[in-house]
Amino acid sequence: MTSFGGTASSGMVDWNLAVATATRLVRPGPDVSRDEARTVVAELRRHAKASEEHVRGFTRMGTEDAHDTPVLVVDRPGWVRANVAGFREILKPLLDKMQERRGSSPSGAVLGAVGGKVTGVELGMLLSFLSSRVLGQYETFAPATRDLPAGGPPGSPNGGGRLLLVAPNIVHVERELDVQPHDFRLWVCLHEETHRTQFTAVPWLRAHLEGEIQSFLAETDVDPMTVLERVREAAQSLAGGRPEGEEDDGGRSFVELVQTPVQREILGRLTAVMSLLEGHADFVMDGVGPDVVPSVAEIREKFQQRRAKGASRLDLALRKLLGLDAKLRQYRDGERFVRSVVDEVGMDGFNRVWTSPNTLPTKAEIAKPADWVARVHRRPEA
C-alpha cells in the first residue's frame, strides 16, 4: 500500500489510517465471477477508448493525440487510495496552517489528545460510504506514483490527471436499474471521457481550479476542533450515532464553514465552474448517446429517478452534510446552461467558454445563460 504520511500535516490527519479504515469498512461489491470481472474491466477499457472519438467529434474539442492521460479501472479501495492522495495534496496548505494554529489554540491540547488517528478513522468511514457511490471520476490533483500514473509531469496541462472508472459500482447500478450492461457502461464512459477532454483540451483549466481552491483554503480561519466536529457529525450519522428520536436540524455541509466574504466569492466561482463541467458532461453523454447507445432514453430516465430520490433518510442527511445535494443541482443547472447556450449560438459559440478564466460563466450566468451569451459574444442591446 502507498504511504501517505511523513509530512507536517500528517499530525492533523493520519492518511494511512484513513485508507486502512475505508478499505476495511467498504461494502462488498456485486457478486461476479473472476471471468465476468475480467470481461467488465476489458469492456470498460474499450468503451473509454471509443468514447474519445465520440466526445471529440461532438464537442469539437481536443485533438487525436491529446488523450495521454491513463484510464484506471479500479475497485472501491482503489478509488479510496486515489482520492486520499488527491485530498492530501490539495489540503496540505490548510492542514499545515491548522497544525501551526493547534499549538497556540485553546483547543490545541484537546485536539492533540484526540489526534490525527481519530480523524483518520472518521475520514475513512466517510470515504468508505462514498466509495460505493462513485461510478467514475477524472482525478487531477494527486501526484503521479507507480500505483497512480498520470498524464504528464507536474506543471504540464495534464500533469496529475487520470481517469478512474469504478467497476463494481458500475455493475451494481446497471443491475439495480435493470438496463442493458453494454449500453450503460458506454454511457458512463461518455460522461467521464468528457471530463478528461475538458482538462486535456483546455490547458489552463487544471491550474485555474487548483488556484481557486488554494485561494479558498488560504482564507480559511476555522478552529481545528470545528473541522473535526464536522467530520465527527458525518461519521456518527453514518454509524447511526444520532440518538433515537432526536430531530435532524438539516445539518451543515463542510462548504458552509465559509467564514469570509472573499471565500463566498471564490465559492461562487467554483460552484459555477463545477456546474459547467458537470452539466457539459451530462449534455455530451446525452447528445452522443442516441447514435451509439441504443437504450439511452431508458437509461437516462431510470438514472435521473435514481439521482432524484436518493436512498434513505440517512443517505439524504449525509448528502446534505457532504455537499452532495449541491452536486446534484450542479448537474441539472449546468446541463440547462449548456443546452441553452448551444441552442442559441451553436457548439462553436459555446466553446468560447474555454477561451480563458474570464469567459467562464458566473454563478448568476449559470442561472441566466442569455447573460453569458450577451457578455461573451458582446451582442448589442436591441
mmCIF file of C-alpha atoms in Angstrom:
data_model
loop_
_atom_site.group_PDB
_atom_site.id
_atom_site.type_symbol
_atom_site.label_atom_id
_atom_site.label_comp_id
_atom_site.label_asym_id
_atom_site.label_seq_id
_atom_site.Cartn_x
_atom_site.Cartn_y
_atom_site.Cartn_z
ATOM 1 C CA MET A 1 0.000 0.000 0.000
ATOM 2 C CA THR A 2 1.184 3.503 -0.808
ATOM 3 C CA SER A 3 2.169 5.532 2.250
ATOM 4 C CA PHE A 4 0.538 8.920 2.684
ATOM 5 C CA GLY A 5 2.310 10.028 5.865
ATOM 6 C CA GLY A 6 5.554 11.799 6.559
ATOM 7 C CA THR A 7 4.639 15.482 6.295
ATOM 8 C CA ALA A 8 3.919 18.144 8.867
ATOM 9 C CA SER A 9 0.237 17.912 8.076
ATOM 10 C CA SER A 10 0.096 14.214 8.924
ATOM 11 C CA GLY A 11 -0.423 15.161 12.583
ATOM 12 C CA MET A 12 -3.849 16.530 11.700
ATOM 13 C CA VAL A 13 -4.964 13.537 9.625
ATOM 14 C CA ASP A 14 -3.474 10.051 9.672
ATOM 15 C CA TRP A 15 -3.860 9.407 5.937
ATOM 16 C CA ASN A 16 -2.645 5.810 6.117
ATOM 17 C CA LEU A 17 -5.232 5.054 8.777
ATOM 18 C CA ALA A 18 -7.932 6.750 6.681
ATOM 19 C CA VAL A 19 -7.114 4.407 3.791
ATOM 20 C CA ALA A 20 -6.942 1.351 6.060
ATOM 21 C CA THR A 21 -10.252 2.211 7.738
ATOM 22 C CA ALA A 22 -12.069 2.856 4.474
ATOM 23 C CA THR A 23 -10.697 -0.336 2.962
ATOM 24 C CA ARG A 24 -11.801 -2.355 5.984
ATOM 25 C CA LEU A 25 -15.303 -0.849 6.068
ATOM 26 C CA VAL A 26 -16.010 -0.629 2.349
ATOM 27 C CA ARG A 27 -19.088 -2.546 1.314
ATOM 28 C CA PRO A 28 -18.502 -5.651 -0.793
ATOM 29 C CA GLY A 29 -19.184 -5.163 -4.460
ATOM 30 C CA PRO A 30 -21.719 -7.118 -6.515
ATOM 31 C CA ASP A 31 -21.267 -10.843 -6.819
ATOM 32 C CA VAL A 32 -19.321 -11.516 -10.030
ATOM 33 C CA SER A 33 -17.139 -14.388 -11.129
ATOM 34 C CA ARG A 34 -13.469 -13.877 -11.902
ATOM 35 C CA ASP A 35 -14.147 -14.268 -15.620
ATOM 36 C CA GLU A 36 -17.033 -11.783 -15.505
ATOM 37 C CA ALA A 37 -14.850 -9.279 -13.656
ATOM 38 C CA ARG A 38 -12.186 -9.561 -16.356
ATOM 39 C CA THR A 39 -14.837 -9.061 -19.021
ATOM 40 C CA VAL A 40 -16.176 -5.925 -17.304
ATOM 41 C CA VAL A 41 -12.704 -4.406 -16.978
ATOM 42 C CA ALA A 42 -11.853 -5.136 -20.603
ATOM 43 C CA GLU A 43 -15.147 -3.702 -21.830
ATOM 44 C CA LEU A 44 -14.757 -0.519 -19.786
ATOM 45 C CA ARG A 45 -11.299 -0.010 -21.261
ATOM 46 C CA ARG A 46 -12.688 -0.462 -24.793
ATOM 47 C CA HIS A 47 -15.543 1.928 -24.105
ATOM 48 C CA ALA A 48 -13.198 4.537 -22.652
ATOM 49 C CA LYS A 49 -11.091 4.350 -25.813
ATOM 50 C CA ALA A 50 -14.118 4.502 -28.129
ATOM 51 C CA SER A 51 -15.539 7.431 -26.154
ATOM 52 C CA GLU A 52 -12.539 9.602 -27.046
ATOM 53 C CA GLU A 53 -13.571 9.873 -30.684
ATOM 54 C CA HIS A 54 -17.282 10.204 -29.900
ATOM 55 C CA VAL A 55 -16.710 13.047 -27.429
ATOM 56 C CA ARG A 56 -14.105 14.794 -29.563
ATOM 57 C CA GLY A 57 -16.398 14.741 -32.595
ATOM 58 C CA PHE A 58 -19.437 16.005 -30.709
ATOM 59 C CA THR A 59 -17.724 18.710 -28.654
ATOM 60 C CA ARG A 60 -15.161 19.765 -31.309
ATOM 61 C CA MET A 61 -12.615 19.901 -28.510
ATOM 62 C CA GLY A 62 -9.150 18.394 -28.377
ATOM 63 C CA THR A 63 -7.054 16.519 -30.893
ATOM 64 C CA GLU A 64 -6.416 12.864 -31.583
ATOM 65 C CA ASP A 65 -3.108 12.849 -29.697
ATOM 66 C CA ALA A 66 -4.292 14.891 -26.694
ATOM 67 C CA HIS A 67 -5.575 11.984 -24.597
ATOM 68 C CA ASP A 68 -2.365 10.835 -22.981
ATOM 69 C CA THR A 69 -3.859 10.504 -19.507
ATOM 70 C CA PRO A 70 -4.244 6.911 -18.309
ATOM 71 C CA VAL A 71 -7.544 5.108 -17.799
ATOM 72 C CA LEU A 72 -7.566 3.206 -14.494
ATOM 73 C CA VAL A 73 -10.345 0.677 -13.919
ATOM 74 C CA VAL A 74 -10.398 0.388 -10.130
ATOM 75 C CA ASP A 75 -12.274 -1.270 -7.305
ATOM 76 C CA ARG A 76 -13.618 0.635 -4.311
ATOM 77 C CA PRO A 77 -10.354 0.530 -2.288
ATOM 78 C CA GLY A 78 -8.525 1.741 -5.409
ATOM 79 C CA TRP A 79 -10.860 4.730 -5.616
ATOM 80 C CA VAL A 80 -10.221 5.458 -1.925
ATOM 81 C CA ARG A 81 -6.434 5.411 -2.367
ATOM 82 C CA ALA A 82 -6.567 7.714 -5.385
ATOM 83 C CA ASN A 83 -8.786 10.226 -3.607
ATOM 84 C CA VAL A 84 -6.802 10.209 -0.377
ATOM 85 C CA ALA A 85 -3.711 11.013 -2.452
ATOM 86 C CA GLY A 86 -5.581 13.886 -4.082
ATOM 87 C CA PHE A 87 -7.012 15.199 -0.803
ATOM 88 C CA ARG A 88 -3.621 15.040 0.868
ATOM 89 C CA GLU A 89 -2.081 17.111 -1.916
ATOM 90 C CA ILE A 90 -4.759 19.777 -2.213
ATOM 91 C CA LEU A 91 -5.383 20.112 1.541
ATOM 92 C CA LYS A 92 -1.733 20.221 2.607
ATOM 93 C CA PRO A 93 -1.531 24.051 2.872
ATOM 94 C CA LEU A 94 -4.691 24.182 5.017
ATOM 95 C CA LEU A 95 -3.617 21.307 7.254
ATOM 96 C CA ASP A 96 -0.172 22.823 7.713
ATOM 97 C CA LYS A 97 -1.853 26.074 8.743
ATOM 98 C CA MET A 98 -4.114 24.238 11.188
ATOM 99 C CA GLN A 99 -1.122 22.336 12.552
ATOM 100 C CA GLU A 100 0.621 25.598 13.360
ATOM 101 C CA ARG A 101 -2.505 27.047 14.915
ATOM 102 C CA ARG A 102 -3.088 23.982 17.057
ATOM 103 C CA GLY A 103 -0.112 24.854 19.210
ATOM 104 C CA SER A 104 -1.478 28.300 20.107
ATOM 105 C CA SER A 105 -5.192 27.498 20.197
ATOM 106 C CA PRO A 106 -7.020 26.819 23.467
ATOM 107 C CA SER A 107 -8.391 23.702 21.775
ATOM 108 C CA GLY A 108 -4.921 22.567 20.798
ATOM 109 C CA ALA A 109 -4.436 20.316 23.780
ATOM 110 C CA VAL A 110 -7.807 18.657 23.202
ATOM 111 C CA LEU A 111 -7.099 18.094 19.519
ATOM 112 C CA GLY A 112 -3.647 16.846 20.404
ATOM 113 C CA ALA A 113 -5.209 14.230 22.635
ATOM 114 C CA VAL A 114 -7.731 13.252 20.017
ATOM 115 C CA GLY A 115 -5.006 13.202 17.426
ATOM 116 C CA GLY A 116 -4.831 12.517 13.751
ATOM 117 C CA LYS A 117 -5.698 8.862 14.270
ATOM 118 C CA VAL A 118 -9.280 9.578 15.292
ATOM 119 C CA THR A 119 -9.622 11.990 12.385
ATOM 120 C CA GLY A 120 -8.162 9.349 10.077
ATOM 121 C CA VAL A 121 -10.682 6.755 11.275
ATOM 122 C CA GLU A 122 -13.605 9.102 10.795
ATOM 123 C CA LEU A 123 -12.401 10.278 7.383
ATOM 124 C CA GLY A 124 -12.031 6.625 6.442
ATOM 125 C CA MET A 125 -15.648 5.997 7.421
ATOM 126 C CA LEU A 126 -16.811 8.760 5.093
ATOM 127 C CA LEU A 127 -14.633 7.535 2.243
ATOM 128 C CA SER A 128 -15.996 4.019 2.627
ATOM 129 C CA PHE A 129 -19.517 5.455 2.284
ATOM 130 C CA LEU A 130 -18.640 7.487 -0.808
ATOM 131 C CA SER A 131 -16.616 4.724 -2.454
ATOM 132 C CA SER A 132 -19.730 2.690 -3.229
ATOM 133 C CA ARG A 133 -21.484 5.629 -4.918
ATOM 134 C CA VAL A 134 -18.996 6.961 -7.478
ATOM 135 C CA LEU A 135 -19.162 5.491 -10.998
ATOM 136 C CA GLY A 136 -16.199 7.366 -12.417
ATOM 137 C CA GLN A 137 -14.026 10.411 -11.900
ATOM 138 C CA TYR A 138 -11.326 12.444 -13.589
ATOM 139 C CA GLU A 139 -8.858 12.801 -10.719
ATOM 140 C CA THR A 140 -6.444 15.638 -11.352
ATOM 141 C CA PHE A 141 -4.639 16.638 -8.165
ATOM 142 C CA ALA A 142 -2.794 13.562 -6.848
ATOM 143 C CA PRO A 143 0.877 13.421 -7.862
ATOM 144 C CA ALA A 144 1.941 10.589 -10.125
ATOM 145 C CA THR A 145 3.195 7.395 -8.490
ATOM 146 C CA ARG A 146 3.778 3.846 -9.677
ATOM 147 C CA ASP A 147 0.314 2.857 -8.458
ATOM 148 C CA LEU A 148 -1.302 6.069 -9.668
ATOM 149 C CA PRO A 149 0.156 7.019 -13.066
ATOM 150 C CA ALA A 150 -0.668 10.414 -14.536
ATOM 151 C CA GLY A 151 -0.804 12.100 -17.916
ATOM 152 C CA GLY A 152 2.339 14.152 -17.679
ATOM 153 C CA PRO A 153 4.864 15.712 -15.317
ATOM 154 C CA PRO A 154 3.645 18.136 -12.639
ATOM 155 C CA GLY A 155 3.019 21.532 -14.155
ATOM 156 C CA SER A 156 2.097 20.172 -17.580
ATOM 157 C CA PRO A 157 -1.512 20.628 -18.743
ATOM 158 C CA ASN A 158 -2.323 17.008 -17.940
ATOM 159 C CA GLY A 159 0.048 16.624 -15.009
ATOM 160 C CA GLY A 160 -1.577 14.606 -12.250
ATOM 161 C CA GLY A 161 -4.581 13.593 -14.317
ATOM 162 C CA ARG A 162 -6.044 10.135 -14.632
ATOM 163 C CA LEU A 163 -9.489 8.770 -15.484
ATOM 164 C CA LEU A 164 -10.934 6.439 -12.843
ATOM 165 C CA LEU A 165 -13.743 4.002 -13.637
ATOM 166 C CA VAL A 166 -15.093 2.172 -10.556
ATOM 167 C CA ALA A 167 -16.056 -1.202 -11.997
ATOM 168 C CA PRO A 168 -18.057 -2.717 -9.075
ATOM 169 C CA ASN A 169 -20.206 0.411 -8.764
ATOM 170 C CA ILE A 170 -20.981 0.471 -12.475
ATOM 171 C CA VAL A 171 -22.045 -3.182 -12.351
ATOM 172 C CA HIS A 172 -24.102 -2.549 -9.202
ATOM 173 C CA VAL A 173 -26.031 0.353 -10.734
ATOM 174 C CA GLU A 174 -26.657 -1.326 -14.096
ATOM 175 C CA ARG A 175 -28.165 -4.290 -12.236
ATOM 176 C CA GLU A 176 -30.169 -2.059 -9.897
ATOM 177 C CA LEU A 177 -31.629 -0.127 -12.837
ATOM 178 C CA ASP A 178 -32.100 -3.289 -14.907
ATOM 179 C CA VAL A 179 -30.583 -1.716 -18.017
ATOM 180 C CA GLN A 180 -28.517 -3.169 -20.852
ATOM 181 C CA PRO A 181 -24.960 -3.517 -19.430
ATOM 182 C CA HIS A 182 -23.104 -2.773 -22.683
ATOM 183 C CA ASP A 183 -25.102 0.428 -23.200
ATOM 184 C CA PHE A 184 -24.840 1.594 -19.600
ATOM 185 C CA ARG A 185 -21.071 1.107 -19.457
ATOM 186 C CA LEU A 186 -20.567 3.106 -22.646
ATOM 187 C CA TRP A 187 -22.936 5.816 -21.396
ATOM 188 C CA VAL A 188 -20.922 6.201 -18.171
ATOM 189 C CA CYS A 189 -17.673 6.313 -20.142
ATOM 190 C CA LEU A 190 -19.029 9.106 -22.335
ATOM 191 C CA HIS A 191 -19.641 11.250 -19.248
ATOM 192 C CA GLU A 192 -16.229 10.599 -17.722
ATOM 193 C CA GLU A 193 -14.425 10.939 -21.052
ATOM 194 C CA THR A 194 -15.972 14.390 -21.405
ATOM 195 C CA HIS A 195 -14.276 15.390 -18.151
ATOM 196 C CA ARG A 196 -10.966 14.075 -19.437
ATOM 197 C CA THR A 197 -11.465 16.043 -22.667
ATOM 198 C CA GLN A 198 -12.229 19.210 -20.710
ATOM 199 C CA PHE A 199 -8.909 19.039 -18.890
ATOM 200 C CA THR A 200 -6.748 17.819 -21.767
ATOM 201 C CA ALA A 201 -8.169 20.265 -24.326
ATOM 202 C CA VAL A 202 -8.143 23.308 -22.030
ATOM 203 C CA PRO A 203 -4.529 23.694 -20.834
ATOM 204 C CA TRP A 204 -5.244 26.349 -18.198
ATOM 205 C CA LEU A 205 -8.217 24.628 -16.547
ATOM 206 C CA ARG A 206 -6.392 22.452 -14.016
ATOM 207 C CA ALA A 207 -4.156 25.282 -12.774
ATOM 208 C CA HIS A 208 -7.126 27.642 -12.598
ATOM 209 C CA LEU A 209 -9.171 25.233 -10.468
ATOM 210 C CA GLU A 210 -6.238 24.496 -8.196
ATOM 211 C CA GLY A 211 -5.567 28.211 -7.793
ATOM 212 C CA GLU A 212 -9.172 28.894 -6.826
ATOM 213 C CA ILE A 213 -9.176 26.050 -4.299
ATOM 214 C CA GLN A 214 -5.902 27.198 -2.753
ATOM 215 C CA SER A 215 -7.180 30.790 -2.549
ATOM 216 C CA PHE A 216 -10.265 29.493 -0.768
ATOM 217 C CA LEU A 217 -8.208 27.435 1.672
ATOM 218 C CA ALA A 218 -5.786 30.322 2.304
ATOM 219 C CA GLU A 219 -8.733 32.387 3.555
ATOM 220 C CA THR A 220 -9.889 29.665 5.931
ATOM 221 C CA ASP A 221 -9.918 30.708 9.560
ATOM 222 C CA VAL A 222 -11.615 27.728 11.150
ATOM 223 C CA ASP A 223 -10.750 26.374 14.544
ATOM 224 C CA PRO A 224 -9.378 22.836 14.145
ATOM 225 C CA MET A 225 -11.931 21.481 16.596
ATOM 226 C CA THR A 226 -14.734 22.852 14.418
ATOM 227 C CA VAL A 227 -13.476 20.937 11.392
ATOM 228 C CA LEU A 228 -13.011 17.813 13.490
ATOM 229 C CA GLU A 229 -16.563 18.166 14.780
ATOM 230 C CA ARG A 230 -17.937 18.294 11.200
ATOM 231 C CA VAL A 231 -16.081 15.068 10.380
ATOM 232 C CA ARG A 232 -17.439 13.508 13.557
ATOM 233 C CA GLU A 233 -21.015 14.583 12.767
ATOM 234 C CA ALA A 234 -20.811 12.911 9.374
ATOM 235 C CA ALA A 235 -19.214 9.767 10.771
ATOM 236 C CA GLN A 236 -21.804 9.494 13.546
ATOM 237 C CA SER A 237 -24.607 9.869 11.021
ATOM 238 C CA LEU A 238 -23.035 7.068 9.019
ATOM 239 C CA ALA A 239 -22.776 4.879 12.102
ATOM 240 C CA GLY A 240 -26.311 5.679 13.254
ATOM 241 C CA GLY A 241 -24.918 7.779 16.098
ATOM 242 C CA ARG A 242 -27.838 10.213 16.314
ATOM 243 C CA PRO A 243 -29.882 9.400 19.420
ATOM 244 C CA GLU A 244 -33.248 7.817 18.736
ATOM 245 C CA GLY A 245 -35.956 10.460 18.338
ATOM 246 C CA GLU A 246 -33.527 13.373 18.065
ATOM 247 C CA GLU A 247 -34.628 15.714 15.313
ATOM 248 C CA ASP A 248 -32.312 16.400 12.396
ATOM 249 C CA ASP A 249 -31.692 20.154 12.173
ATOM 250 C CA GLY A 250 -30.920 19.840 8.470
ATOM 251 C CA GLY A 251 -27.183 19.589 9.028
ATOM 252 C CA ARG A 252 -24.474 21.821 7.643
ATOM 253 C CA SER A 253 -22.154 20.908 4.834
ATOM 254 C CA PHE A 254 -18.402 21.387 5.023
ATOM 255 C CA VAL A 255 -18.566 24.215 2.499
ATOM 256 C CA GLU A 256 -20.938 26.032 4.844
ATOM 257 C CA LEU A 257 -17.960 26.622 7.138
ATOM 258 C CA VAL A 258 -17.273 29.588 4.839
ATOM 259 C CA GLN A 259 -16.154 32.451 7.036
ATOM 260 C CA THR A 260 -15.302 35.447 4.887
ATOM 261 C CA PRO A 261 -16.780 37.484 2.017
ATOM 262 C CA VAL A 262 -13.738 36.575 -0.071
ATOM 263 C CA GLN A 263 -14.430 32.887 0.461
ATOM 264 C CA ARG A 264 -18.044 33.348 -0.551
ATOM 265 C CA GLU A 265 -16.921 34.981 -3.796
ATOM 266 C CA ILE A 266 -14.460 32.165 -4.520
ATOM 267 C CA LEU A 267 -17.049 29.522 -3.673
ATOM 268 C CA GLY A 268 -19.479 31.170 -6.089
ATOM 269 C CA ARG A 269 -16.902 30.945 -8.875
ATOM 270 C CA LEU A 270 -16.065 27.334 -8.023
ATOM 271 C CA THR A 271 -19.746 26.416 -7.982
ATOM 272 C CA ALA A 272 -20.174 27.958 -11.437
ATOM 273 C CA VAL A 273 -17.174 26.083 -12.853
ATOM 274 C CA MET A 274 -18.280 22.751 -11.395
ATOM 275 C CA SER A 275 -21.815 23.303 -12.713
ATOM 276 C CA LEU A 276 -20.335 23.973 -16.145
ATOM 277 C CA LEU A 277 -18.117 20.863 -16.091
ATOM 278 C CA GLU A 278 -20.803 18.510 -14.799
ATOM 279 C CA GLY A 279 -23.554 19.961 -16.971
ATOM 280 C CA HIS A 280 -21.355 19.809 -20.058
ATOM 281 C CA ALA A 281 -20.605 16.134 -19.368
ATOM 282 C CA ASP A 282 -24.308 15.332 -18.993
ATOM 283 C CA PHE A 283 -25.120 17.270 -22.162
ATOM 284 C CA VAL A 284 -22.449 15.411 -24.137
ATOM 285 C CA MET A 285 -23.369 11.942 -22.879
ATOM 286 C CA ASP A 286 -26.977 12.527 -23.916
ATOM 287 C CA GLY A 287 -26.020 14.225 -27.187
ATOM 288 C CA VAL A 288 -23.736 11.400 -28.278
ATOM 289 C CA GLY A 289 -25.962 8.727 -26.756
ATOM 290 C CA PRO A 290 -28.672 8.286 -29.424
ATOM 291 C CA ASP A 291 -26.065 7.458 -32.072
ATOM 292 C CA VAL A 292 -24.065 4.906 -30.074
ATOM 293 C CA VAL A 293 -26.199 3.876 -27.068
ATOM 294 C CA PRO A 294 -29.472 2.374 -28.348
ATOM 295 C CA SER A 295 -31.208 2.360 -24.962
ATOM 296 C CA VAL A 296 -30.035 5.827 -23.880
ATOM 297 C CA ALA A 297 -33.570 7.156 -23.277
ATOM 298 C CA GLU A 298 -34.383 4.319 -20.875
ATOM 299 C CA ILE A 299 -31.028 4.677 -19.109
ATOM 300 C CA ARG A 300 -31.398 8.422 -18.669
ATOM 301 C CA GLU A 301 -34.948 8.164 -17.300
ATOM 302 C CA LYS A 302 -34.067 5.477 -14.775
ATOM 303 C CA PHE A 303 -30.816 7.147 -13.774
ATOM 304 C CA GLN A 304 -32.494 10.519 -13.215
ATOM 305 C CA GLN A 305 -35.084 8.866 -10.990
ATOM 306 C CA ARG A 306 -32.299 7.218 -9.005
ATOM 307 C CA ARG A 307 -30.437 10.530 -8.618
ATOM 308 C CA ALA A 308 -33.552 12.365 -7.505
ATOM 309 C CA LYS A 309 -34.842 10.001 -4.844
ATOM 310 C CA GLY A 310 -31.555 9.105 -3.160
ATOM 311 C CA ALA A 311 -31.935 6.204 -0.776
ATOM 312 C CA SER A 312 -32.837 6.577 2.893
ATOM 313 C CA ARG A 313 -33.140 9.410 5.352
ATOM 314 C CA LEU A 314 -29.572 8.625 6.390
ATOM 315 C CA ASP A 315 -28.405 8.933 2.788
ATOM 316 C CA LEU A 316 -30.179 12.273 2.413
ATOM 317 C CA ALA A 317 -28.629 13.587 5.641
ATOM 318 C CA LEU A 318 -25.151 12.585 4.528
ATOM 319 C CA ARG A 319 -25.695 14.085 1.082
ATOM 320 C CA LYS A 320 -26.540 17.367 2.795
ATOM 321 C CA LEU A 321 -23.595 17.245 5.187
ATOM 322 C CA LEU A 322 -21.069 16.376 2.489
ATOM 323 C CA GLY A 323 -22.480 18.844 -0.019
ATOM 324 C CA LEU A 324 -23.674 16.116 -2.389
ATOM 325 C CA ASP A 325 -27.088 17.721 -2.744
ATOM 326 C CA ALA A 326 -25.336 20.760 -4.210
ATOM 327 C CA LYS A 327 -23.573 18.471 -6.672
ATOM 328 C CA LEU A 328 -26.914 17.147 -7.891
ATOM 329 C CA ARG A 329 -28.025 20.717 -8.549
ATOM 330 C CA GLN A 330 -24.808 21.296 -10.487
ATOM 331 C CA TYR A 331 -25.702 18.517 -12.922
ATOM 332 C CA ARG A 332 -29.141 19.980 -13.507
ATOM 333 C CA ASP A 333 -28.285 23.680 -13.637
ATOM 334 C CA GLY A 334 -25.130 23.181 -15.665
ATOM 335 C CA GLU A 335 -26.814 20.979 -18.254
ATOM 336 C CA ARG A 336 -29.561 23.571 -18.671
ATOM 337 C CA PHE A 337 -26.923 26.299 -19.175
ATOM 338 C CA VAL A 338 -25.005 24.313 -21.802
ATOM 339 C CA ARG A 339 -28.143 23.314 -23.679
ATOM 340 C CA SER A 340 -29.450 26.894 -23.748
ATOM 341 C CA VAL A 341 -26.159 28.336 -24.993
ATOM 342 C CA VAL A 342 -25.701 25.678 -27.682
ATOM 343 C CA ASP A 343 -29.268 26.260 -28.855
ATOM 344 C CA GLU A 344 -28.541 29.991 -29.067
ATOM 345 C CA VAL A 345 -25.029 30.178 -30.573
ATOM 346 C CA GLY A 346 -24.143 26.608 -31.595
ATOM 347 C CA MET A 347 -21.351 24.356 -30.339
ATOM 348 C CA ASP A 348 -18.558 26.592 -31.609
ATOM 349 C CA GLY A 349 -20.188 29.569 -29.922
ATOM 350 C CA PHE A 350 -20.494 27.631 -26.680
ATOM 351 C CA ASN A 351 -16.838 26.571 -26.870
ATOM 352 C CA ARG A 352 -15.792 30.157 -26.352
ATOM 353 C CA VAL A 353 -16.406 29.324 -22.690
ATOM 354 C CA TRP A 354 -12.995 27.584 -22.730
ATOM 355 C CA THR A 355 -11.060 30.633 -24.027
ATOM 356 C CA SER A 356 -9.834 31.848 -20.629
ATOM 357 C CA PRO A 357 -10.957 32.132 -16.996
ATOM 358 C CA ASN A 358 -12.634 35.409 -17.998
ATOM 359 C CA THR A 359 -15.038 33.584 -20.338
ATOM 360 C CA LEU A 360 -16.199 31.083 -17.722
ATOM 361 C CA PRO A 361 -19.798 31.690 -16.649
ATOM 362 C CA THR A 362 -20.503 33.301 -13.321
ATOM 363 C CA LYS A 363 -22.875 31.678 -10.867
ATOM 364 C CA ALA A 364 -25.539 34.185 -11.933
ATOM 365 C CA GLU A 365 -24.934 33.409 -15.613
ATOM 366 C CA ILE A 366 -25.378 29.686 -15.000
ATOM 367 C CA ALA A 367 -28.936 30.586 -13.990
ATOM 368 C CA LYS A 368 -29.308 33.090 -16.877
ATOM 369 C CA PRO A 369 -27.447 31.718 -19.921
ATOM 370 C CA ALA A 370 -28.564 34.653 -22.093
ATOM 371 C CA ASP A 371 -26.475 36.965 -19.906
ATOM 372 C CA TRP A 372 -23.351 34.900 -20.638
ATOM 373 C CA VAL A 373 -24.112 34.952 -24.360
ATOM 374 C CA ALA A 374 -24.568 38.725 -24.263
ATOM 375 C CA ARG A 375 -21.304 39.250 -22.345
ATOM 376 C CA VAL A 376 -19.027 36.867 -24.193
ATOM 377 C CA HIS A 377 -20.455 37.365 -27.669
ATOM 378 C CA ARG A 378 -20.915 41.090 -26.998
ATOM 379 C CA ARG A 379 -24.273 41.321 -28.630
ATOM 380 C CA PRO A 380 -25.606 44.890 -28.836
ATOM 381 C CA GLU A 381 -28.767 45.593 -26.919
ATOM 382 C CA ALA A 382 -31.865 45.872 -29.029
#
